[in-house]
Amino acid sequence: MAYALELFFDPHAEAAVRALWANLEARGMPSMATASHCNHRPHVSLLVAQHLTPDQARVVVQPLTEATDVILRLGSVAVFPGRAGVVYLGVTPTQRLLRLHHVVHTRLAAVGVESGRHYLPDAWVPHCTLSQGLSHEQVCTAVRAIKRLRTIEADVVEVGVQNTETGRITPIAQLPHSQDAT
């Protein structure tokens, strides 16, 4: 079993990603909306670990709530290589986001949480998954289906821990929507 520490988007950005998921579904491909038994929400995972309790995850609440204006820019369509094709939206890796990711890992390591190697600070590719388990042909079709992507600016409004086996999401913190702060 694995657990993911996830950043969830404001309603407008979430709707934009869900529209891309629907576009893939309309073309006969699975999206994260239906890819598994999990109740996926559009998100960016900061970490995936074999063991992560909500109490452990709460050690990162302070740096996340202090970064009240974290805006993720999802602006490119990309693919992770391998047998089970994964199509995702790339997130622009700003210095602020990379520093925040590093602080999260440092704090979680201090309470004994070990991240999967793909999520370590020097290896992490910030992304929002659109679809996974695609054949080579489906990957090509998926990329063509969303090639006219406009950059999605996503305010991070919530942090949660998802059990990747059951799909259950445990909220850790609500963050102020940057438009609410004005």
PDB file of C-alpha atoms in Angstrom:
ATOM      1  CA  MET A   1       0.000   0.000   0.000  1.00  0.00           C
ATOM      2  CA  ALA A   2       1.208   3.531  -0.725  1.00  0.00           C
ATOM      3  CA  TYR A   3       0.182   6.997   0.323  1.00  0.00           C
ATOM      4  CA  ALA A   4       0.497  10.236  -1.626  1.00  0.00           C
ATOM      5  CA  LEU A   5       0.758  13.745  -0.224  1.00  0.00           C
ATOM      6  CA  GLU A   6      -1.218  15.779  -2.728  1.00  0.00           C
ATOM      7  CA  LEU A   7      -1.871  19.408  -3.566  1.00  0.00           C
ATOM      8  CA  PHE A   8      -5.426  20.046  -4.765  1.00  0.00           C
ATOM      9  CA  PHE A   9      -6.518  22.880  -7.047  1.00  0.00           C
ATOM     10  CA  ASP A  10      -9.038  25.696  -6.941  1.00  0.00           C
ATOM     11  CA  PRO A  11     -12.449  24.906  -8.530  1.00  0.00           C
ATOM     12  CA  HIS A  12     -11.672  26.653 -11.853  1.00  0.00           C
ATOM     13  CA  ALA A  13      -8.409  24.754 -12.392  1.00  0.00           C
ATOM     14  CA  GLU A  14      -9.982  21.501 -11.229  1.00  0.00           C
ATOM     15  CA  ALA A  15     -12.771  21.963 -13.791  1.00  0.00           C
ATOM     16  CA  ALA A  16     -10.207  22.641 -16.545  1.00  0.00           C
ATOM     17  CA  VAL A  17      -8.354  19.389 -15.791  1.00  0.00           C
ATOM     18  CA  ARG A  18     -11.628  17.454 -15.546  1.00  0.00           C
ATOM     19  CA  ALA A  19     -12.533  18.807 -19.012  1.00  0.00           C
ATOM     20  CA  LEU A  20      -9.286  17.307 -20.356  1.00  0.00           C
ATOM     21  CA  TRP A  21     -10.148  14.015 -18.659  1.00  0.00           C
ATOM     22  CA  ALA A  22     -13.582  14.111 -20.321  1.00  0.00           C
ATOM     23  CA  ASN A  23     -11.951  14.801 -23.696  1.00  0.00           C
ATOM     24  CA  LEU A  24      -9.842  11.645 -23.329  1.00  0.00           C
ATOM     25  CA  GLU A  25     -12.849   9.604 -22.195  1.00  0.00           C
ATOM     26  CA  ALA A  26     -14.849  10.815 -25.200  1.00  0.00           C
ATOM     27  CA  ARG A  27     -12.080   9.400 -27.418  1.00  0.00           C
ATOM     28  CA  GLY A  28     -12.303   5.999 -25.744  1.00  0.00           C
ATOM     29  CA  MET A  29      -9.290   6.312 -23.468  1.00  0.00           C
ATOM     30  CA  PRO A  30      -9.257   6.017 -19.716  1.00  0.00           C
ATOM     31  CA  SER A  31      -8.565   9.143 -17.731  1.00  0.00           C
ATOM     32  CA  MET A  32      -7.791   9.543 -14.087  1.00  0.00           C
ATOM     33  CA  ALA A  33     -11.532  10.029 -13.590  1.00  0.00           C
ATOM     34  CA  THR A  34     -12.125   6.352 -14.366  1.00  0.00           C
ATOM     35  CA  ALA A  35      -8.686   4.704 -14.466  1.00  0.00           C
ATOM     36  CA  SER A  36      -9.028   2.860 -11.173  1.00  0.00           C
ATOM     37  CA  HIS A  37     -11.184   2.351  -8.151  1.00  0.00           C
ATOM     38  CA  CYS A  38      -9.700   5.504  -6.637  1.00  0.00           C
ATOM     39  CA  ASN A  39     -11.658   8.711  -6.405  1.00  0.00           C
ATOM     40  CA  HIS A  40      -9.094  10.876  -8.148  1.00  0.00           C
ATOM     41  CA  ARG A  41      -9.185  14.626  -7.985  1.00  0.00           C
ATOM     42  CA  PRO A  42      -6.884  16.732 -10.140  1.00  0.00           C
ATOM     43  CA  HIS A  43      -3.709  17.170  -8.098  1.00  0.00           C
ATOM     44  CA  VAL A  44       0.053  17.329  -7.958  1.00  0.00           C
ATOM     45  CA  SER A  45       1.732  14.788  -5.682  1.00  0.00           C
ATOM     46  CA  LEU A  46       4.606  16.077  -3.564  1.00  0.00           C
ATOM     47  CA  LEU A  47       5.519  12.643  -2.303  1.00  0.00           C
ATOM     48  CA  VAL A  48       4.530   8.997  -2.465  1.00  0.00           C
ATOM     49  CA  ALA A  49       5.545   6.790   0.458  1.00  0.00           C
ATOM     50  CA  GLN A  50       4.802   3.291   1.714  1.00  0.00           C
ATOM     51  CA  HIS A  51       3.873   4.703   5.116  1.00  0.00           C
ATOM     52  CA  LEU A  52       2.401   8.151   5.714  1.00  0.00           C
ATOM     53  CA  THR A  53      -0.126   8.848   8.423  1.00  0.00           C
ATOM     54  CA  PRO A  54      -2.202  12.028   8.570  1.00  0.00           C
ATOM     55  CA  ASP A  55      -0.381  12.938  11.808  1.00  0.00           C
ATOM     56  CA  GLN A  56       2.989  12.609  10.075  1.00  0.00           C
ATOM     57  CA  ALA A  57       1.727  14.673   7.144  1.00  0.00           C
ATOM     58  CA  ARG A  58       0.615  17.470   9.464  1.00  0.00           C
ATOM     59  CA  VAL A  59       4.289  18.384  10.082  1.00  0.00           C
ATOM     60  CA  VAL A  60       4.201  20.063   6.655  1.00  0.00           C
ATOM     61  CA  VAL A  61       1.092  22.158   7.282  1.00  0.00           C
ATOM     62  CA  GLN A  62       2.973  25.239   8.488  1.00  0.00           C
ATOM     63  CA  PRO A  63       5.246  25.688   5.451  1.00  0.00           C
ATOM     64  CA  LEU A  64       2.313  24.994   3.145  1.00  0.00           C
ATOM     65  CA  THR A  65      -0.050  27.434   4.849  1.00  0.00           C
ATOM     66  CA  GLU A  66       2.683  30.076   4.961  1.00  0.00           C
ATOM     67  CA  ALA A  67       3.024  29.723   1.168  1.00  0.00           C
ATOM     68  CA  THR A  68      -0.488  31.054   0.660  1.00  0.00           C
ATOM     69  CA  ASP A  69      -0.045  32.101  -2.933  1.00  0.00           C
ATOM     70  CA  VAL A  70       1.317  28.933  -4.480  1.00  0.00           C
ATOM     71  CA  ILE A  71       0.137  28.994  -8.061  1.00  0.00           C
ATOM     72  CA  LEU A  72       0.927  25.998 -10.227  1.00  0.00           C
ATOM     73  CA  ARG A  73       1.230  26.581 -13.955  1.00  0.00           C
ATOM     74  CA  LEU A  74       0.232  23.510 -15.915  1.00  0.00           C
ATOM     75  CA  GLY A  75       1.308  24.336 -19.417  1.00  0.00           C
ATOM     76  CA  SER A  76       2.657  21.368 -21.336  1.00  0.00           C
ATOM     77  CA  VAL A  77       1.541  17.886 -22.294  1.00  0.00           C
ATOM     78  CA  ALA A  78       4.175  15.242 -21.639  1.00  0.00           C
ATOM     79  CA  VAL A  79       4.679  11.487 -21.335  1.00  0.00           C
ATOM     80  CA  PHE A  80       6.549   9.313 -18.861  1.00  0.00           C
ATOM     81  CA  PRO A  81       8.300   6.560 -20.818  1.00  0.00           C
ATOM     82  CA  GLY A  82       7.644   2.902 -20.176  1.00  0.00           C
ATOM     83  CA  ARG A  83       5.297   0.058 -20.978  1.00  0.00           C
ATOM     84  CA  ALA A  84       2.253   1.637 -19.333  1.00  0.00           C
ATOM     85  CA  GLY A  85       2.092   5.048 -20.974  1.00  0.00           C
ATOM     86  CA  VAL A  86       1.396   7.958 -18.669  1.00  0.00           C
ATOM     87  CA  VAL A  87       0.237  11.258 -20.161  1.00  0.00           C
ATOM     88  CA  TYR A  88       0.406  14.265 -17.879  1.00  0.00           C
ATOM     89  CA  LEU A  89       0.389  18.028 -17.665  1.00  0.00           C
ATOM     90  CA  GLY A  90       3.812  19.368 -16.775  1.00  0.00           C
ATOM     91  CA  VAL A  91       3.990  21.894 -13.968  1.00  0.00           C
ATOM     92  CA  THR A  92       6.483  24.731 -14.336  1.00  0.00           C
ATOM     93  CA  PRO A  93       9.074  24.016 -11.632  1.00  0.00           C
ATOM     94  CA  THR A  94       9.505  27.466 -10.078  1.00  0.00           C
ATOM     95  CA  GLN A  95      12.140  28.100  -7.421  1.00  0.00           C
ATOM     96  CA  ARG A  96       9.351  28.667  -4.901  1.00  0.00           C
ATOM     97  CA  LEU A  97       7.730  25.312  -5.693  1.00  0.00           C
ATOM     98  CA  LEU A  98      11.045  23.460  -5.601  1.00  0.00           C
ATOM     99  CA  ARG A  99      11.975  25.042  -2.243  1.00  0.00           C
ATOM    100  CA  LEU A 100       8.570  24.149  -0.822  1.00  0.00           C
ATOM    101  CA  HIS A 101       8.963  20.568  -2.069  1.00  0.00           C
ATOM    102  CA  HIS A 102      12.396  20.363  -0.426  1.00  0.00           C
ATOM    103  CA  VAL A 103      11.045  21.677   2.914  1.00  0.00           C
ATOM    104  CA  VAL A 104       8.200  19.141   2.803  1.00  0.00           C
ATOM    105  CA  HIS A 105      10.661  16.285   2.249  1.00  0.00           C
ATOM    106  CA  THR A 106      13.013  17.495   4.967  1.00  0.00           C
ATOM    107  CA  ARG A 107      10.198  17.717   7.520  1.00  0.00           C
ATOM    108  CA  LEU A 108       8.733  14.342   6.593  1.00  0.00           C
ATOM    109  CA  ALA A 109      12.132  12.640   6.664  1.00  0.00           C
ATOM    110  CA  ALA A 110      12.565  14.001  10.206  1.00  0.00           C
ATOM    111  CA  VAL A 111       9.479  12.017  11.291  1.00  0.00           C
ATOM    112  CA  GLY A 112      10.576   8.843   9.495  1.00  0.00           C
ATOM    113  CA  VAL A 113       8.706   9.135   6.192  1.00  0.00           C
ATOM    114  CA  GLU A 114      10.704   7.808   3.236  1.00  0.00           C
ATOM    115  CA  SER A 115       9.642   8.987  -0.190  1.00  0.00           C
ATOM    116  CA  GLY A 116       9.652   6.904  -3.324  1.00  0.00           C
ATOM    117  CA  ARG A 117      12.713   7.678  -5.429  1.00  0.00           C
ATOM    118  CA  HIS A 118      10.777   9.448  -8.210  1.00  0.00           C
ATOM    119  CA  TYR A 119       9.532  12.035  -5.700  1.00  0.00           C
ATOM    120  CA  LEU A 120      12.859  12.924  -4.084  1.00  0.00           C
ATOM    121  CA  PRO A 121      13.831  16.604  -4.448  1.00  0.00           C
ATOM    122  CA  ASP A 122      16.481  16.077  -7.132  1.00  0.00           C
ATOM    123  CA  ALA A 123      14.369  13.621  -9.152  1.00  0.00           C
ATOM    124  CA  TRP A 124      10.805  14.964  -8.819  1.00  0.00           C
ATOM    125  CA  VAL A 125       8.936  15.948 -11.966  1.00  0.00           C
ATOM    126  CA  PRO A 126       5.959  18.034 -10.836  1.00  0.00           C
ATOM    127  CA  HIS A 127       2.951  16.924 -12.850  1.00  0.00           C
ATOM    128  CA  CYS A 128      -0.798  16.356 -12.964  1.00  0.00           C
ATOM    129  CA  THR A 129      -1.616  12.953 -14.429  1.00  0.00           C
ATOM    130  CA  LEU A 130      -4.258  12.845 -17.153  1.00  0.00           C
ATOM    131  CA  SER A 131      -4.153   9.147 -18.043  1.00  0.00           C
ATOM    132  CA  GLN A 132      -2.067   6.052 -17.387  1.00  0.00           C
ATOM    133  CA  GLY A 133      -1.786   2.511 -18.679  1.00  0.00           C
ATOM    134  CA  LEU A 134      -2.001   3.611 -22.303  1.00  0.00           C
ATOM    135  CA  SER A 135      -0.602   1.776 -25.296  1.00  0.00           C
ATOM    136  CA  HIS A 136       1.841   3.600 -27.585  1.00  0.00           C
ATOM    137  CA  GLU A 137      -0.987   4.325 -30.029  1.00  0.00           C
ATOM    138  CA  GLN A 138      -3.226   5.662 -27.259  1.00  0.00           C
ATOM    139  CA  VAL A 139      -0.436   7.903 -25.980  1.00  0.00           C
ATOM    140  CA  CYS A 140      -0.133   9.450 -29.451  1.00  0.00           C
ATOM    141  CA  THR A 141      -3.902   9.907 -29.679  1.00  0.00           C
ATOM    142  CA  ALA A 142      -4.059  11.441 -26.184  1.00  0.00           C
ATOM    143  CA  VAL A 143      -1.308  13.949 -26.920  1.00  0.00           C
ATOM    144  CA  ARG A 144      -3.016  14.962 -30.183  1.00  0.00           C
ATOM    145  CA  ALA A 145      -6.353  15.281 -28.356  1.00  0.00           C
ATOM    146  CA  ILE A 146      -4.997  17.890 -25.970  1.00  0.00           C
ATOM    147  CA  LYS A 147      -2.333  19.591 -28.073  1.00  0.00           C
ATOM    148  CA  ARG A 148      -4.110  22.956 -28.021  1.00  0.00           C
ATOM    149  CA  LEU A 149      -3.744  23.242 -24.285  1.00  0.00           C
ATOM    150  CA  ARG A 150      -3.875  26.693 -22.757  1.00  0.00           C
ATOM    151  CA  THR A 151      -1.857  27.158 -19.602  1.00  0.00           C
ATOM    152  CA  ILE A 152      -3.913  26.331 -16.545  1.00  0.00           C
ATOM    153  CA  GLU A 153      -3.080  28.419 -13.509  1.00  0.00           C
ATOM    154  CA  ALA A 154      -4.040  26.433 -10.441  1.00  0.00           C
ATOM    155  CA  ASP A 155      -4.155  27.903  -6.969  1.00  0.00           C
ATOM    156  CA  VAL A 156      -3.362  25.278  -4.360  1.00  0.00           C
ATOM    157  CA  VAL A 157      -6.339  25.310  -1.993  1.00  0.00           C
ATOM    158  CA  GLU A 158      -6.057  22.020  -0.119  1.00  0.00           C
ATOM    159  CA  VAL A 159      -3.502  19.438   0.950  1.00  0.00           C
ATOM    160  CA  GLY A 160      -4.425  15.832   1.596  1.00  0.00           C
ATOM    161  CA  VAL A 161      -3.103  12.310   1.952  1.00  0.00           C
ATOM    162  CA  GLN A 162      -4.520   9.731  -0.448  1.00  0.00           C
ATOM    163  CA  ASN A 163      -4.383   6.014   0.191  1.00  0.00           C
ATOM    164  CA  THR A 164      -3.548   4.837  -3.325  1.00  0.00           C
ATOM    165  CA  GLU A 165      -5.111   1.425  -2.748  1.00  0.00           C
ATOM    166  CA  THR A 166      -8.517   2.535  -1.451  1.00  0.00           C
ATOM    167  CA  GLY A 167      -8.640   6.022  -2.950  1.00  0.00           C
ATOM    168  CA  ARG A 168      -9.577   7.524   0.415  1.00  0.00           C
ATOM    169  CA  ILE A 169      -8.384  11.103   0.808  1.00  0.00           C
ATOM    170  CA  THR A 170      -7.729  12.483   4.284  1.00  0.00           C
ATOM    171  CA  PRO A 171      -7.700  16.298   4.269  1.00  0.00           C
ATOM    172  CA  ILE A 172      -4.655  17.770   6.025  1.00  0.00           C
ATOM    173  CA  ALA A 173      -5.103  21.513   5.487  1.00  0.00           C
ATOM    174  CA  GLN A 174      -7.244  24.030   3.664  1.00  0.00           C
ATOM    175  CA  LEU A 175      -5.237  26.851   2.115  1.00  0.00           C
ATOM    176  CA  PRO A 176      -6.644  30.261   1.295  1.00  0.00           C
ATOM    177  CA  HIS A 177      -7.461  30.706  -2.373  1.00  0.00           C
ATOM    178  CA  SER A 178      -5.251  33.579  -3.598  1.00  0.00           C
ATOM    179  CA  GLN A 179      -8.300  35.320  -5.065  1.00  0.00           C
ATOM    180  CA  ASP A 180      -9.890  35.134  -1.587  1.00  0.00           C
ATOM    181  CA  ALA A 181      -6.892  36.935  -0.121  1.00  0.00           C
ATOM    182  CA  THR A 182      -7.444  40.078  -2.187  1.00  0.00           C
TER     183      THR A 182
END
